Structure formats: structure tokens, C-alpha cells
Coordinates of C-alpha atoms in Angstrom, one line a residue:
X1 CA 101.1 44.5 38.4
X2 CA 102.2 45.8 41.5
X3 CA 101.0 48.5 42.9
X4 CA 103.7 50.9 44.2
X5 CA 102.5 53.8 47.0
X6 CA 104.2 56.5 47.8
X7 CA 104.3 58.2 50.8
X8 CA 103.4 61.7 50.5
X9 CA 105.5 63.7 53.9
X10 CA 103.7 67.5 54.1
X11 CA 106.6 69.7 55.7
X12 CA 105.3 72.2 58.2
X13 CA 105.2 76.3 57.2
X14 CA 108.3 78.0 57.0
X15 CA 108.2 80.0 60.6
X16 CA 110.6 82.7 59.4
X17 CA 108.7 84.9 57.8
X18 CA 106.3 85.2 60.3
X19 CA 109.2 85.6 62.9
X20 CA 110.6 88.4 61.0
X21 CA 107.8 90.5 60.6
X22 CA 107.0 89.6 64.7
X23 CA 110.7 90.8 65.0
X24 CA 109.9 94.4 63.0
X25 CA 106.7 95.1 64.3
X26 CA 108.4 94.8 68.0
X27 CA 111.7 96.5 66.4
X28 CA 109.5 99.3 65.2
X29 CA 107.6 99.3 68.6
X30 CA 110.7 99.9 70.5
X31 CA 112.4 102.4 68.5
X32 CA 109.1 104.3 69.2
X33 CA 109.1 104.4 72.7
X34 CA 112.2 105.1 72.7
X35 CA 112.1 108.1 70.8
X36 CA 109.0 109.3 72.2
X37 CA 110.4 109.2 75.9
X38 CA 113.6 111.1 74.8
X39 CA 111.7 113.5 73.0
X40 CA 109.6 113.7 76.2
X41 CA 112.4 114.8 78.0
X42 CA 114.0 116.7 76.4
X43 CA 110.4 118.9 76.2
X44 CA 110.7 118.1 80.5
X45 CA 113.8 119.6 80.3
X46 CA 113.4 122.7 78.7
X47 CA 110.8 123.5 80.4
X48 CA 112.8 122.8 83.7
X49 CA 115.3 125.1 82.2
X50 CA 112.5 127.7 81.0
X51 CA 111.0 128.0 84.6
X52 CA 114.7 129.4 86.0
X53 CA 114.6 131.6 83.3
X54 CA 111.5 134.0 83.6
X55 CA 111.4 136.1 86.5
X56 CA 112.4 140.2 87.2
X57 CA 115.9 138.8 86.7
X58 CA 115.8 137.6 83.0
X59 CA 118.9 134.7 82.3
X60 CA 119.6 132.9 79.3
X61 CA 119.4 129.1 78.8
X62 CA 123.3 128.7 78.7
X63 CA 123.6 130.9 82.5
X64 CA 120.8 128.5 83.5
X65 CA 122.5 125.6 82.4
X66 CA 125.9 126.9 83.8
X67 CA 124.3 127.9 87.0
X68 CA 122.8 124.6 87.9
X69 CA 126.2 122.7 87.6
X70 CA 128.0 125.4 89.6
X71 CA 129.9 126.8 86.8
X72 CA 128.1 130.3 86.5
X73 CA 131.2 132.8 87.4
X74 CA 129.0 135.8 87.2
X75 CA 128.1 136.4 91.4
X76 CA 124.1 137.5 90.7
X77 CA 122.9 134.9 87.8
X78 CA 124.6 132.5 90.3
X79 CA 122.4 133.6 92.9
X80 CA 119.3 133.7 91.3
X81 CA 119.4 130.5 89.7
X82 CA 121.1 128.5 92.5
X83 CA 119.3 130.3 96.3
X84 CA 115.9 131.2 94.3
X85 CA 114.7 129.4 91.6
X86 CA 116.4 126.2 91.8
X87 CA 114.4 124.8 94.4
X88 CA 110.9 125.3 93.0
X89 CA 111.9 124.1 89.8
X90 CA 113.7 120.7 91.2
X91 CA 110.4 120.4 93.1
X92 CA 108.1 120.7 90.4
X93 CA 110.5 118.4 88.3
X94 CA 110.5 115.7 90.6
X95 CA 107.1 115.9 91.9
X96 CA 105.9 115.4 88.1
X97 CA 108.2 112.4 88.0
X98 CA 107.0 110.5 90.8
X99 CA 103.3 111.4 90.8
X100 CA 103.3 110.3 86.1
X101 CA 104.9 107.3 87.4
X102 CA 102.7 106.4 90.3
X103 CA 100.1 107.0 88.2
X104 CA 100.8 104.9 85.6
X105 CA 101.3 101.7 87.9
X106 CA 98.2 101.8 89.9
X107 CA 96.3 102.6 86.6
X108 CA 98.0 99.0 85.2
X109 CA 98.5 97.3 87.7
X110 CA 94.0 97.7 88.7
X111 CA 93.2 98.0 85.0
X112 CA 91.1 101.4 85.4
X113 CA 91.7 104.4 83.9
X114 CA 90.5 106.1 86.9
X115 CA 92.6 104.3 89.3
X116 CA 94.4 107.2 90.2
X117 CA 96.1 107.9 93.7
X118 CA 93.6 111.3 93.8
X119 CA 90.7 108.5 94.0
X120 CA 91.7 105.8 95.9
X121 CA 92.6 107.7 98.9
X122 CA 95.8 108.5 99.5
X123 CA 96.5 112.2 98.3
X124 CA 93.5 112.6 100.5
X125 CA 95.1 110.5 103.5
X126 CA 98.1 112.6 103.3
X127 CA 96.6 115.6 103.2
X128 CA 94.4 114.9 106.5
X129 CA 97.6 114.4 108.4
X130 CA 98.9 117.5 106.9
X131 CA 96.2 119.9 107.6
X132 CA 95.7 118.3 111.3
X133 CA 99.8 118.7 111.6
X134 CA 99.5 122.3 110.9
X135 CA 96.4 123.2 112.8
X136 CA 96.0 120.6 115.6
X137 CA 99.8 120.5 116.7
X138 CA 101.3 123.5 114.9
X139 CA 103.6 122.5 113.1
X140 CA 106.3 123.4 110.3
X141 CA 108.0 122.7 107.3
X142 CA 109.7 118.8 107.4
X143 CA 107.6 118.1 110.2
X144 CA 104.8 118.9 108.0
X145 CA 105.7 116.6 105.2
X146 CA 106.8 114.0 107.5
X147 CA 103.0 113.8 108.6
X148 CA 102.1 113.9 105.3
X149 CA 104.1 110.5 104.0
X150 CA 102.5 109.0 106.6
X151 CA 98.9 110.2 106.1
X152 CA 99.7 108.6 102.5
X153 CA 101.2 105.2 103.9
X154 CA 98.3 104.6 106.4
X155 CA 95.4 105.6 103.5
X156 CA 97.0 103.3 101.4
X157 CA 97.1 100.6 103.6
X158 CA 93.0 101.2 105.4
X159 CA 92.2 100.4 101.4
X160 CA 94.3 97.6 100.5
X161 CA 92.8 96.0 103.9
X162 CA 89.3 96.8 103.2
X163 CA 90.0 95.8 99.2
X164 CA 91.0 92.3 100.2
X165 CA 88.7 89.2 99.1
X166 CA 91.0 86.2 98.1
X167 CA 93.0 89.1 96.0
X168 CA 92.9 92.6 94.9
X169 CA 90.2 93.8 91.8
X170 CA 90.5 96.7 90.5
X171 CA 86.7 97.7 90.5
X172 CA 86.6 97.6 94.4
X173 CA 89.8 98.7 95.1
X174 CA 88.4 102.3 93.8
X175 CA 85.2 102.0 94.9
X176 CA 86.4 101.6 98.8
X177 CA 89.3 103.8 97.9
X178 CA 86.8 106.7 97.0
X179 CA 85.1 106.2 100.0
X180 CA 88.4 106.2 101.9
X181 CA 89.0 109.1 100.2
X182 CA 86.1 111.0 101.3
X183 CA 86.5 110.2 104.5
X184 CA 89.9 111.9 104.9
X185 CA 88.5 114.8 103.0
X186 CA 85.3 115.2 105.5
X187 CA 88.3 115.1 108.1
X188 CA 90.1 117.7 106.6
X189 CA 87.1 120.1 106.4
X190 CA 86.3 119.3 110.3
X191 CA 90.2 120.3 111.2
X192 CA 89.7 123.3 108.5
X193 CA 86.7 124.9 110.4
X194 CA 88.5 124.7 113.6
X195 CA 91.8 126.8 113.1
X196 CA 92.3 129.8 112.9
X197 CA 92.8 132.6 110.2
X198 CA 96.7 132.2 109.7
X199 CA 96.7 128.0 110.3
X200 CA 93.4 128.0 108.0
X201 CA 95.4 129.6 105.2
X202 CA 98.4 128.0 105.9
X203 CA 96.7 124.4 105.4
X204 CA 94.9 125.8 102.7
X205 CA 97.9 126.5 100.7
X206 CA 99.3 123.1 101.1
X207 CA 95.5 121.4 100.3
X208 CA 95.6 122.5 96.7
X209 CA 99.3 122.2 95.9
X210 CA 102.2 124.2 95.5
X211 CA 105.7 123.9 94.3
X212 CA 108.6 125.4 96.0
X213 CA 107.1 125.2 99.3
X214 CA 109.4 122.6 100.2
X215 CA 112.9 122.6 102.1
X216 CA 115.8 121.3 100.8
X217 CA 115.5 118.0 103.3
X218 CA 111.8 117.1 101.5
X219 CA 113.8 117.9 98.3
X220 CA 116.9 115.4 98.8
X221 CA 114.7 112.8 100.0
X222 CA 112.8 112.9 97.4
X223 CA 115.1 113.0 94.6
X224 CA 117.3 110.1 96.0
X225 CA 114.3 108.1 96.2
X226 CA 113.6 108.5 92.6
X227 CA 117.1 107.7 92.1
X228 CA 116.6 103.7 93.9
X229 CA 112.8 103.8 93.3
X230 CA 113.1 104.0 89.2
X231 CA 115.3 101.2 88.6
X232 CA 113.5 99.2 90.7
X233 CA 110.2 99.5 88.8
X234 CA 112.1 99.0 85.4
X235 CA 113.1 95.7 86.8
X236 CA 109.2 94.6 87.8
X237 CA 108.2 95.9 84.0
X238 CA 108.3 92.6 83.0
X239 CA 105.9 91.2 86.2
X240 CA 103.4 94.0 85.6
X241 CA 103.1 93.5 82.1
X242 CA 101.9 89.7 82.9
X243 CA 100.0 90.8 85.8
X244 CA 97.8 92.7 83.1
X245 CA 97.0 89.0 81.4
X246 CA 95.4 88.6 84.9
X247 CA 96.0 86.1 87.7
X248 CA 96.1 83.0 86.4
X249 CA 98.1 84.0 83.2
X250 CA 100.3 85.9 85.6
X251 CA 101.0 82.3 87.9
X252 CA 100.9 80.1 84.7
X253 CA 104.3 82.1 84.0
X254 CA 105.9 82.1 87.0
X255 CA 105.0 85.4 88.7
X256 CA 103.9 85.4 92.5
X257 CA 100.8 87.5 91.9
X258 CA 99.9 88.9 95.5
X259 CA 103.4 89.5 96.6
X260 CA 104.2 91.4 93.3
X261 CA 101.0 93.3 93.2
X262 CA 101.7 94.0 97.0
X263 CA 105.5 95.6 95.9
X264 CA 104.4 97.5 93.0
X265 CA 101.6 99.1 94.9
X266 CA 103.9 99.6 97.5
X267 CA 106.0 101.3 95.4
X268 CA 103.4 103.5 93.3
X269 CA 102.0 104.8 96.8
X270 CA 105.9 105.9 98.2
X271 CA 106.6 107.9 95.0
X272 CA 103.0 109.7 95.9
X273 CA 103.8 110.2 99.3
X274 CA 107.0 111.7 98.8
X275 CA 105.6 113.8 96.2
X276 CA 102.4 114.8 98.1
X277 CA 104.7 115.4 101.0
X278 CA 106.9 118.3 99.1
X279 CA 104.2 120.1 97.0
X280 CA 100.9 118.8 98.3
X281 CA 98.2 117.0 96.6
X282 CA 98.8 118.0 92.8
X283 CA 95.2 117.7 91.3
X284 CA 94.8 115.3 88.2
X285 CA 98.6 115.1 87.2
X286 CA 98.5 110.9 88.1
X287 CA 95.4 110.6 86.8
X288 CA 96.3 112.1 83.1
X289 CA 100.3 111.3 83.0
X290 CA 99.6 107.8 81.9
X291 CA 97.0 107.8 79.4
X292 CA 98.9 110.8 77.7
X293 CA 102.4 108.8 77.4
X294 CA 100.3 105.5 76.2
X295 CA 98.9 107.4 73.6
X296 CA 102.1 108.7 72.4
X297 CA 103.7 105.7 72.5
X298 CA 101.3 103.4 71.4
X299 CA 99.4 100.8 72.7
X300 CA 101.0 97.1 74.4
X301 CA 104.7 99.7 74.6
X302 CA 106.3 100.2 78.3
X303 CA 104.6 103.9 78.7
X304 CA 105.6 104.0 82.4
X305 CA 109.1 106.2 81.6
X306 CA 107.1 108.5 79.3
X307 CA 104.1 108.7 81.7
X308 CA 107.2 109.9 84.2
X309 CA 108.7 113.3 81.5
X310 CA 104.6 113.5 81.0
X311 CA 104.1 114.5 84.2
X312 CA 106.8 116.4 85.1
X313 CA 105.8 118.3 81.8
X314 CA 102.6 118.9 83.3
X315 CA 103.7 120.1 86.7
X316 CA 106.5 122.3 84.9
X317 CA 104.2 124.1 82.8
X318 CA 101.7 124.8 85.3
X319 CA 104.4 126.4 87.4
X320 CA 104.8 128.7 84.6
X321 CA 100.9 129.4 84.1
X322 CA 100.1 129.8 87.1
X323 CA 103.6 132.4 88.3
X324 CA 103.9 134.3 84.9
X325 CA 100.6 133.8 82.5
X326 CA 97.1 134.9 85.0
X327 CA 97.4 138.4 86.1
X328 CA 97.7 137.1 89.8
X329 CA 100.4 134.0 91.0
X330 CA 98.4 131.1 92.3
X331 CA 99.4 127.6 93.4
X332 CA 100.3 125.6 91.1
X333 CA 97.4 122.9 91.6
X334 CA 95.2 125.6 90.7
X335 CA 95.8 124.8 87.0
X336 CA 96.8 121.4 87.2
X337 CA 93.0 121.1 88.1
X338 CA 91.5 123.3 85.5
X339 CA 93.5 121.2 83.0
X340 CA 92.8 118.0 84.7
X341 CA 88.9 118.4 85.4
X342 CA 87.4 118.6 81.7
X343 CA 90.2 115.6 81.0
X344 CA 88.0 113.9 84.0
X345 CA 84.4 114.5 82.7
X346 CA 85.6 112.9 78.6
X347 CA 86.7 110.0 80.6
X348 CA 83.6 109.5 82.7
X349 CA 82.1 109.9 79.4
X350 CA 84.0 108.1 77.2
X351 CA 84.5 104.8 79.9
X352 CA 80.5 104.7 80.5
X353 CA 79.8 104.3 76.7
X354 CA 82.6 101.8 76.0
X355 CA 80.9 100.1 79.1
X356 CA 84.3 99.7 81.3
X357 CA 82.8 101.7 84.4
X358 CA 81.6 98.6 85.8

């Protein structure tokens, strides 16, 4: 008898199950972040709102609101929210903005959570041409943050040059940014002891950060550099997130590694510079912006929106500490670096026993 085989065809898994639960885990993910970062500012914003309502001049929420948007038709809460308080709280709001953002990127893009624009040198390049404006060739105001972007723009670049070996790493990008850093700070002390008593606390002011010290110039350039500089960094999301997979990932899809790493660290150090520039060197807001908003919106999500209302949170609220909670007004970086320096120590801490300090 004849033996009759058959052929026995094995069909391949069904895929879609396994695409749709890929497709509501990343469903899930985004409507997460996406509540998270409109919850984050709306908090931003009422605490923008909040700091134009505490003063000797109490206003409601709805004046505030009215008075920003030049509808107010009672003369004085017109005043007092528009020619007084309007400024300092614009400034603190945007300074927070830029400096969580910048933050974020430099923290991604060099994979350290202490790669922070306080460490790798260019708050402290920006304030060394601030302080040596102000003392050295007395000058004021714009001037003053003029120097002070460009302090930034040449610390940033003496490390990216000095960082270079066939590419960027993270590791020694802080390492010689510290060093940068302290550099510009021993620089600053030397200008320091050399001026006298009204320069000394002049510079001194701006060294530790303060909003509201800003003119309106600082202010609009500022703000309509968030307006081009945010979209801009939306569109490179996708380039940073492969840039995180590391190099050859990053080429392997398509992404020209140096040139993008060169933009988005371009960009991180202009939104710091333009930041430093209207309220000085804000202690610790980059460095705890990021982590904060990654946190609250989980882990592999686009933080860097979030990690923008973080910081401007953080600045915000400090304003209000530091001009209506101690029983004397200091500068706002004052607190910004009490909050920020125990964060500092856990994350020395907590880096050296996971083993990611290098």
C-alpha cells in the first residue's frame, strides 16, 4: 500500500494581540504625559497668578487675570498688576521654563543626572562676565545681561572643545565642565575682592539669583525666544530619544549624531543663557526640573514639557518664599538652593550605590 504523507504547514503567531496591547501600553503612556503636563501647568499657572496677588495691595485671581490681558477698568489694580508685579512674575515664569527645559536636554542628551548647566560651566561662565561687567567696566542693566549670554555662549563652547575625542561622552563632558566651572568661579571671586562696597553688592545680588531684576528688553527677548526655541526642540524629540540608544543605534536609524548633539546642546545652553541673563544663576532649578517631571510622568515618556511647568513651578514658588514666607525678602536663589542642595547630596548618594558615578 501506498504510503500517503502529508505535509504538515505551521502558520506563524497571530501578531495582533501582541500589537494591541503594544498599542495600550503606549495609549496609556501618552494620555499620562499628557495629563501630567497639563496638570503641571495649570499648578505653573496659578502660582504665576498667586505671585501678583500677595503684596500690601491684596487683588483677587479674576483682577489678576483681567489685569494681565489689559481688561482691568479699575485705574489702581491696573497699576499694580501691570507697572509692579508683572514683570517679576513674567521673569520668574520664564526663567523656570527655559532653565527645566535646558535642564532636561543636557541631562538626556549626556545621560547623567548631574549633567546640569550649574556643573558643566556655564551658569558659572555667565556669571564671570556678569560680575567683571559690573565691577571692571561699570556697567548696567541690558548691558549687564548682554555680558552675561555671552559669558554662557563662550563657557559652553571652552567645554564642548576641551570635551572632544572622536565625539562627546557624557562622563567627561562634566568632568572638564566642572573644572570649567571652577575656573570662572575662582574668576569671579578675584573680580569680587577688587570692587568696591556698592559694585561688590551689586554683583553679589546678581551671583545668587533674583527675579525681577530684569528690564523689559531682557524680558521680551527672552520670552520670544521661548516662543521659536520650544517648537524647535519638540521637533528634535524624536532625534534625542534615539540619541539615548547611543551612537551607533542613533546612525543605524538615520540620525546625524554629532550635528544633532551639536544643535540640541546649542539649544539647551541659549535657553540658559537667556535665563541666567534676566535673573542670574538660579541654583539647582536645571538640575532637579527633569528628574521631578520624569518621575511624574513615567519612565521611556517625553518629560521635556513637564520638566519645563516643573521648573517654572519651582522658580514661582521660591519667589513667593523667599518675598512673603522668611521674616526678611531675600533673592530668590536663596531658596532655590536650600531646596536644591539636600536634592544634591540623595543623588550623590543614591548614583554612587547604583554605581552610575563613573
Amino acid at each position: 500500500m501506498a504510503v500517503i504523507e502529508r505535509e504538515v504547514v505551521t502558520r506563524p503567531p497571530d501578531p495582533s494581540p501582541l500589537r494591541s496591547v503594544v498599542t495600550r501600553v503606549r495609549l496609556l503612556r501618552r494620555g499620562r504625559t499628557i495629563a501630567v503636563t497639563l496638570a503641571l501647568a495649570a499648578f505653573a499657572f496659578a502660582l504665576f497668578v498667586g505671585t501678583m496677588m500677595i503684596g500690601s495691595f491684596a487683588v483677587s485671581p479674576w483682577q489678576v487675570v483681567r489685569a494681565t490681558f489689559g481688561l482691568e477698568t479699575e485705574p489702581g489694580v491696573a497699576y499694580v498688576v501691570r507697572e509692579v508685579r508683572l514683570s517679576t512674575a513674567a521673569s520668574a515664569l520664564g526663567t523656570g521654563l527655559a532653565m527645566g527645559l535646558a535642564g532636561i536636554i543636557f541631562q538626556r542628551l549626556l545621560a547623567n543626572p548631574l549633567a546640569s548647566p550649574d556643573f558643566v560651566g556655564v551658569s558659572a561662565g555667565a556669571s564671570f562676565f556678569a560680575v567683571s561687567s559690573i565691577v571692571v567696566l561699570n556697567l548696567q542693566g541690558e548691558l549687564v545681561s548682554a555680558a552675561a549670554l555671552v559669558g554662557a555662549l563662550v563657557a559652553a563652547l571652552l567645554v564642548y572643545l576641551l570635551a572632544w575625542r572622536d565625539g562627546i561622552t557624557g562622563y567627561r563632558f562634566i568632568l572638564i565642565g566642572i573644572g570649567v566651572s571652577q575656573f570662572f568661579l575662582a574668576g569671579s571671586g578675584y573680580v569680587l575682592s577688587r570692587a568696591n562696597q556698592y559694585n561688590a553688592r551689586e554683583a553679589m545680588t546678581w551671583l545668587v539669583g533674583a527675579v525681577g531684576q530684569a528690564g523689559d528688553t531682557e524680558l521680551r527677548v527672552l520670552w520670544l525666544s521661548l516662543a521659536v526655541v520650544l517648537p524647535v526642540v519638540f521637533l528634535m524629540t524624536r532625534q534625542l530619544a534615539a540619541l539615548e540608544l547611543g551612537d551607533d543605534t542613533a546612525k543605524a536609524l538615520g540620525v546625524r549624531v554629532e550635528a544633532m548633539r551639536l544643535a540640541l546642546m546649542l539649544t539647551a545652553v541659549v535657553l540658559i543663557a537667556l535665563a541666567t541673563a534676566v535673573a542670574g544663576p538660579m541654583a539647582f532649578v536645571a538640575l532637579i526640573a527633569g528628574p521631578i517631571a520624569t518621575r511624574l510622568v513615567g519612565a521611556g515618556s517625553s518629560a521635556l514639557l513637564a520638566a519645563a511647568f516643573v521648573g517654572a513651578s519651582i522658580v514661582l514658588a521660591a519667589d513667593l518664599v523667599a518675598q512673603h514666607a522668611l521674616p526678611a525678602q531675600l533673592p530668590t536663589g536663596v531658596v532655590t538652593g536650600a531646596i536644591g542642595a539636600p536634592y544634591l547630596i540623595w543623588l550623590l548618594v543614591s548614583v554612587n550605590r547604583e554605581g552610575r558615578g563613573g
